[in-house]
Short mmCIF file of C-alpha atoms in Angstrom, two decimals:
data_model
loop_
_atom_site.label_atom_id
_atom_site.label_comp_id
_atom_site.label_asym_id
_atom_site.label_seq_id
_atom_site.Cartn_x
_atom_site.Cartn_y
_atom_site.Cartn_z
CA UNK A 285 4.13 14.13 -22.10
CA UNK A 286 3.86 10.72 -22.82
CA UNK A 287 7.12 11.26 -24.94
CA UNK A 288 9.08 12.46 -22.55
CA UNK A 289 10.85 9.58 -20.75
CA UNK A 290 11.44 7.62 -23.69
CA UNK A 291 13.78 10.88 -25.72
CA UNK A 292 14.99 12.01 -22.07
CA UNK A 293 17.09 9.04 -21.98
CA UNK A 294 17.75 8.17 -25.67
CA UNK A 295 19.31 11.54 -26.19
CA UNK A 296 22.53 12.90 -25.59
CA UNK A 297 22.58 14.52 -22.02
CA UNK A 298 23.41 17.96 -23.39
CA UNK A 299 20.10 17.62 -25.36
CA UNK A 300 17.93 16.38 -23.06
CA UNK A 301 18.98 19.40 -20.70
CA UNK A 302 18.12 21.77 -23.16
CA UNK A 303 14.85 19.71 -24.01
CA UNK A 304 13.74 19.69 -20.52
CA UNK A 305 13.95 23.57 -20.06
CA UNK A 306 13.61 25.71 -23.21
CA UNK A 307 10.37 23.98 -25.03
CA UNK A 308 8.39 24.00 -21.79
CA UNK A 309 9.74 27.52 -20.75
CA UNK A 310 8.39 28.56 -24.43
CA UNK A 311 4.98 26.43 -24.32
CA UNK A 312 4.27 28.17 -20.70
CA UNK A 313 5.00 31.55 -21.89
CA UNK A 314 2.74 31.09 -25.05
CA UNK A 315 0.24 29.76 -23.12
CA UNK A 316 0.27 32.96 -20.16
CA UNK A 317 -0.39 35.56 -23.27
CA UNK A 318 -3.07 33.08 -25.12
CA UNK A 319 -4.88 31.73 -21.76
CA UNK A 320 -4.55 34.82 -19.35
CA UNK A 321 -4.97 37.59 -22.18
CA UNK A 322 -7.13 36.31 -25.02
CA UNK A 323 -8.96 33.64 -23.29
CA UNK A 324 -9.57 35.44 -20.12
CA UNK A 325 -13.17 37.10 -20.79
CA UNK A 326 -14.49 32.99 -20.78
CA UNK A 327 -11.93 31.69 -18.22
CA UNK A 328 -14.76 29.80 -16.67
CA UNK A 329 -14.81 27.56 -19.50
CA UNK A 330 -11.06 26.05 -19.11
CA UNK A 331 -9.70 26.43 -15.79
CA UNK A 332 -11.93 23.34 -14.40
CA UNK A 333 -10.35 21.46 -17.21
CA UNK A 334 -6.85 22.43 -16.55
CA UNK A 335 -7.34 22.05 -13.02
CA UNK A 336 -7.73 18.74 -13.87
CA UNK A 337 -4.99 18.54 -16.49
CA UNK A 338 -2.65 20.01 -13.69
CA UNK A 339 -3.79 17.25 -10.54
CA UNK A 340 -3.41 14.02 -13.17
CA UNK A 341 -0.06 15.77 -14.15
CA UNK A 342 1.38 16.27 -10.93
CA UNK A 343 0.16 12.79 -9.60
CA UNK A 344 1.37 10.85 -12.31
CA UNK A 345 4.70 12.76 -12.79
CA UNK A 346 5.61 11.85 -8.96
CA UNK A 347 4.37 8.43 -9.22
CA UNK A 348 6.08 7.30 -12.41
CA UNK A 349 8.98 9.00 -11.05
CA UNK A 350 9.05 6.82 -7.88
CA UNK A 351 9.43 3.82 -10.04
CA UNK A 352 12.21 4.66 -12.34
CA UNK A 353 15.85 3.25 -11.40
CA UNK A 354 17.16 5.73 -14.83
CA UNK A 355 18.06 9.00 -13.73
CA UNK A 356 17.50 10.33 -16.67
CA UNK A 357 13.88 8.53 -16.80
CA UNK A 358 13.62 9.59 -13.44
CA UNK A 359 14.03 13.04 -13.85
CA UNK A 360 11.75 12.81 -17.04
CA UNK A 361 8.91 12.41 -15.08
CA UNK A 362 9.93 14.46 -12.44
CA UNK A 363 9.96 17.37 -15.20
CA UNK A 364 6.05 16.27 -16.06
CA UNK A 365 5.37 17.01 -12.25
CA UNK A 366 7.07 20.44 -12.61
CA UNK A 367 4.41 21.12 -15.66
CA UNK A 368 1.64 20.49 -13.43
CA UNK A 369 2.96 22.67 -10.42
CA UNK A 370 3.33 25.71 -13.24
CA UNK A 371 -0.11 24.56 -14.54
CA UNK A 372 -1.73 25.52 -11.11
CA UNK A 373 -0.28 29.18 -11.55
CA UNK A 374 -2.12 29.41 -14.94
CA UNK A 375 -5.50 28.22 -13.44
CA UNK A 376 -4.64 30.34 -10.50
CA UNK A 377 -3.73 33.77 -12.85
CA UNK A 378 -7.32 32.76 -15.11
CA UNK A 379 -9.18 32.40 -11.51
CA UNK A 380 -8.36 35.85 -10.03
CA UNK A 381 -7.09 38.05 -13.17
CA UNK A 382 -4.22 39.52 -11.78
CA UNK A 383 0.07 39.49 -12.34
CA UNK A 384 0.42 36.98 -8.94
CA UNK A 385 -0.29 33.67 -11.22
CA UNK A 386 1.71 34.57 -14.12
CA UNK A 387 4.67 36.16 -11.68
CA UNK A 388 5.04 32.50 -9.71
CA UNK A 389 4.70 30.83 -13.51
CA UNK A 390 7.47 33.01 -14.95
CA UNK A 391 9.75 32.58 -11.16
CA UNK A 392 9.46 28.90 -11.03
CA UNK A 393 10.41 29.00 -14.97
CA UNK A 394 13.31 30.41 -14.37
CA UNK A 395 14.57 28.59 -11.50
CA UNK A 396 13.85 25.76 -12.96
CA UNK A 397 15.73 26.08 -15.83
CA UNK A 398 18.95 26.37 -13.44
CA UNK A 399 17.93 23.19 -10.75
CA UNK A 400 17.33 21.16 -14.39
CA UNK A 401 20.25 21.63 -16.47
CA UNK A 402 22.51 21.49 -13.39
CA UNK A 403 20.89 17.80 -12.67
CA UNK A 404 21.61 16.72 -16.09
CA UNK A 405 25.06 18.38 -16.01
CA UNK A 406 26.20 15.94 -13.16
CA UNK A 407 24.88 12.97 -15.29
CA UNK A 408 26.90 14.49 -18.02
CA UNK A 409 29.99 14.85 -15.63
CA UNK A 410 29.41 11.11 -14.30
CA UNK A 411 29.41 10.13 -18.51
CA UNK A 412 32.75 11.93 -17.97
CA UNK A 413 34.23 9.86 -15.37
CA UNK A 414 33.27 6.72 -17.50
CA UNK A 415 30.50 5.21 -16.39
CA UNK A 416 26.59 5.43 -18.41
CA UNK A 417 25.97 8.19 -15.94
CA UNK A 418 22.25 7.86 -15.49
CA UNK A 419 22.00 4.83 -13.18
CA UNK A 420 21.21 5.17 -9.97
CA UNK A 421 24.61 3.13 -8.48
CA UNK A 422 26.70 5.74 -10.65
CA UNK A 423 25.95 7.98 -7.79
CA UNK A 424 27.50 5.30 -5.47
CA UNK A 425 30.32 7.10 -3.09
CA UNK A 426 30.46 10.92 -5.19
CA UNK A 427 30.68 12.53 -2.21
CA UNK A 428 34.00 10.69 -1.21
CA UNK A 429 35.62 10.70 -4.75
CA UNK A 430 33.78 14.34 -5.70
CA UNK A 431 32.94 16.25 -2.88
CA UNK A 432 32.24 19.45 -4.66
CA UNK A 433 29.88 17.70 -6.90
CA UNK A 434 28.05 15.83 -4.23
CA UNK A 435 27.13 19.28 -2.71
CA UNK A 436 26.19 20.61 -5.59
CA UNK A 437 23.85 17.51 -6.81
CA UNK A 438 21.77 18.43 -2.91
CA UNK A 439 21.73 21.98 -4.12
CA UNK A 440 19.71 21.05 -7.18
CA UNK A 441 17.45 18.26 -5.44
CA UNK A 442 16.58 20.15 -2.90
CA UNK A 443 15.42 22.77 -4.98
CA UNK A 444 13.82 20.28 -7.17
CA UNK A 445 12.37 18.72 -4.00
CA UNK A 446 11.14 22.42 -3.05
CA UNK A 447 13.18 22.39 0.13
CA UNK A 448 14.25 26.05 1.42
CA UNK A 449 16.50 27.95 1.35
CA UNK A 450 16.92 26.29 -2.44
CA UNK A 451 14.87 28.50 -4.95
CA UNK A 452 12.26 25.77 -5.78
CA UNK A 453 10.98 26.21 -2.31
CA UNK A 454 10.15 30.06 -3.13
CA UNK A 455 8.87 29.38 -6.48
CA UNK A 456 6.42 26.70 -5.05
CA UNK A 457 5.41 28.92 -2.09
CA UNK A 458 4.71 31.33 -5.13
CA UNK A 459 2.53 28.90 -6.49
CA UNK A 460 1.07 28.03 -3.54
CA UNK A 461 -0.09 31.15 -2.40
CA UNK A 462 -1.16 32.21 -5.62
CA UNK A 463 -3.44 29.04 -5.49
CA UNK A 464 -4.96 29.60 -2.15
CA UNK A 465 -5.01 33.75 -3.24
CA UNK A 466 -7.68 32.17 -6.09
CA UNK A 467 -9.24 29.86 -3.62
CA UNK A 468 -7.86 26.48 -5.25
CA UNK A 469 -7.36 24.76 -2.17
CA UNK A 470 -7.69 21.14 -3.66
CA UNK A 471 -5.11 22.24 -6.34
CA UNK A 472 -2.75 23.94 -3.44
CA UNK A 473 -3.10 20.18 -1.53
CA UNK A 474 -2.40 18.21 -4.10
CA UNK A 475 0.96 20.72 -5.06
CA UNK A 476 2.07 20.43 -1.25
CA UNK A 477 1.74 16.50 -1.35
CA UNK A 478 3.06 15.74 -4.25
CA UNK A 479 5.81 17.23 -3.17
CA UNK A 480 6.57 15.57 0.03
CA UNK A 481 6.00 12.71 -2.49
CA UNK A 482 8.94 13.61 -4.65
CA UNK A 483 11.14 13.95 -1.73
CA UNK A 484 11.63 9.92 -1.75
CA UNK A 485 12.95 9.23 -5.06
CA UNK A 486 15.13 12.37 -4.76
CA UNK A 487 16.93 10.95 -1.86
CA UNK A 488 17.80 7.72 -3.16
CA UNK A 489 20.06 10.00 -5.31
CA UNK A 490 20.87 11.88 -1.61
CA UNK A 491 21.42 7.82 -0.24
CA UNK A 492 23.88 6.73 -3.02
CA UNK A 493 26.02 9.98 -3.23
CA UNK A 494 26.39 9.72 1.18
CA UNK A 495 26.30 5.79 2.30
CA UNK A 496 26.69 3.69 -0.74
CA UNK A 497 30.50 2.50 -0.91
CA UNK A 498 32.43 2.81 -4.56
CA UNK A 499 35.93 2.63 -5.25
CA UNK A 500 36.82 5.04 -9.01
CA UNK A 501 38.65 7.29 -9.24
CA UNK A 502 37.40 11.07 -9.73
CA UNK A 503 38.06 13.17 -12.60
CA UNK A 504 37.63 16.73 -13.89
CA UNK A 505 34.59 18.48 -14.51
CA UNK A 506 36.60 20.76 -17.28
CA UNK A 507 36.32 24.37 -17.28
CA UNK A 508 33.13 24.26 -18.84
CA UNK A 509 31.00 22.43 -17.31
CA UNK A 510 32.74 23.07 -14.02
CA UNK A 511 31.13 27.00 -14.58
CA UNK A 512 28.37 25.54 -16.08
CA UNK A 513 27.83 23.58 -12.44
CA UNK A 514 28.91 26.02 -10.29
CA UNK A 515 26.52 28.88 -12.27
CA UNK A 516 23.90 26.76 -11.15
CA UNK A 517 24.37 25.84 -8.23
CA UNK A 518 25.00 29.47 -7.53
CA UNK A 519 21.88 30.54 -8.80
CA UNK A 520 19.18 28.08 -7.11
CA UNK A 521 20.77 29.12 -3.85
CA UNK A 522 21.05 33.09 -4.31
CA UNK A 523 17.42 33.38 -6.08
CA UNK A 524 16.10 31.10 -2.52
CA UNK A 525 17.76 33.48 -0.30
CA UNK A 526 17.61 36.91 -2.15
CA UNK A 527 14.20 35.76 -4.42
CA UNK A 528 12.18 38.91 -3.70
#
């Protein structure tokens, strides 16, 4: 991942949405069928080591994260974190040998493929209004000039922040359990704090959107990316409240 940051923000933010979701939707599904079907009779032999890969990864992904004043940086890292929370459904589907691991794997996939690209699609509608887009004090006073944007930029956060009823808080729980099912408690503590961890540099977003004072003027999302928003935002909300 060590790439990540650097061609998260250097890229165009259409790019960089589509580079956040697709290649690790199609390295995790790869890596279900090799891992959970081929590699399964000697499972013993990697899911210590990805345990580990998956505690470093969701550690350092928060951490960085907490550092970053680019949103775009910010949510870089913040999609390393997300590789290490569908890393502990791996270990936990090569643990036990059953459909619960790969199910919360192929959940949180999905809804994070809607909570991501709608993030990057406000930067994109803040590159819109004029400004770079992926600083922090763009977000400065959207919910006054944008209120419909504002809300939607919580939606997404708080699913990103796995905070119910968004549909990252189901697809963790899914994790979760599926961790504790396989008896990977330290993996399952590590996923719950790291969390709570990600909740900080998540609200400075939440902070500048509701208490940070900026005079511009709003524009138009276009037709678009106004669906493309409101898809989104529809989604992480339905698949939290009507997930099973």
């Amino acid at each position: 991942h060590w790439w990540t940051p650097d061609a998260y923000e250097g890229a165009a933010t259409p790019v960089t949405a589509f580079m956040s979701v697709a290649p690790k939707a199609a390295a995790f599904a790869m890596a279900l069928r090799v891992f959970v079907e081929g590699f399964m009779p000697v499972s013993a032999a990697w899911t210590d080591l990805l345990s580990l890969v998956a505690i470093l990864t969701m550690v350092w992904g928060n951490v960085a994260a907490m550092l970053q004043d680019n949103v775009k940086r910010m949510l870089a890292y913040s999609s390393i974190a997300h590789a290490g929370y569908a890393l502990v459904g791996l270990v936990a589907a090569g643990k036990t040998g059953n459909n619960d691991g790969v199910a919360a794997v192929a959940f949180y996939l999905l809804v994070y493929a809607f909570m991501n690209v709608g993030a990057f699609s406000l930067v994109l509608y803040l590159q819109r209004e004029g400004s770079a887009g992926d600083r922090l004090d763009d977000f400065d006073g959207l919910i006054r000039r944008s209120p419909a944007m504002a809300v939607l930029m919580i939606f997404f956060l708080l699913s990103l922040g796995g905070i119910p009823p968004m549909a990252g808080f189901l697809g963790k729980l899914m994790i979760f359990y599926s961790a504790v099912d396989a008896r990977l408690y330290l993996l399952a503590v590590v996923l719950a704090v790291t969390s709570v961890i990600s909740l900080y540099y998540y609200y400075r977003i939440v902070l500048r959107m509701f208490l940070k004072e900026e005079e511009r003027p709003a524009t138009r999302a276009g037709k678009p990316l106004g669906a493309a928003l409101a898809l989104c935002g529809i989604a992480v909300l339905a698949m939290g409240l009507y997930g099973q």
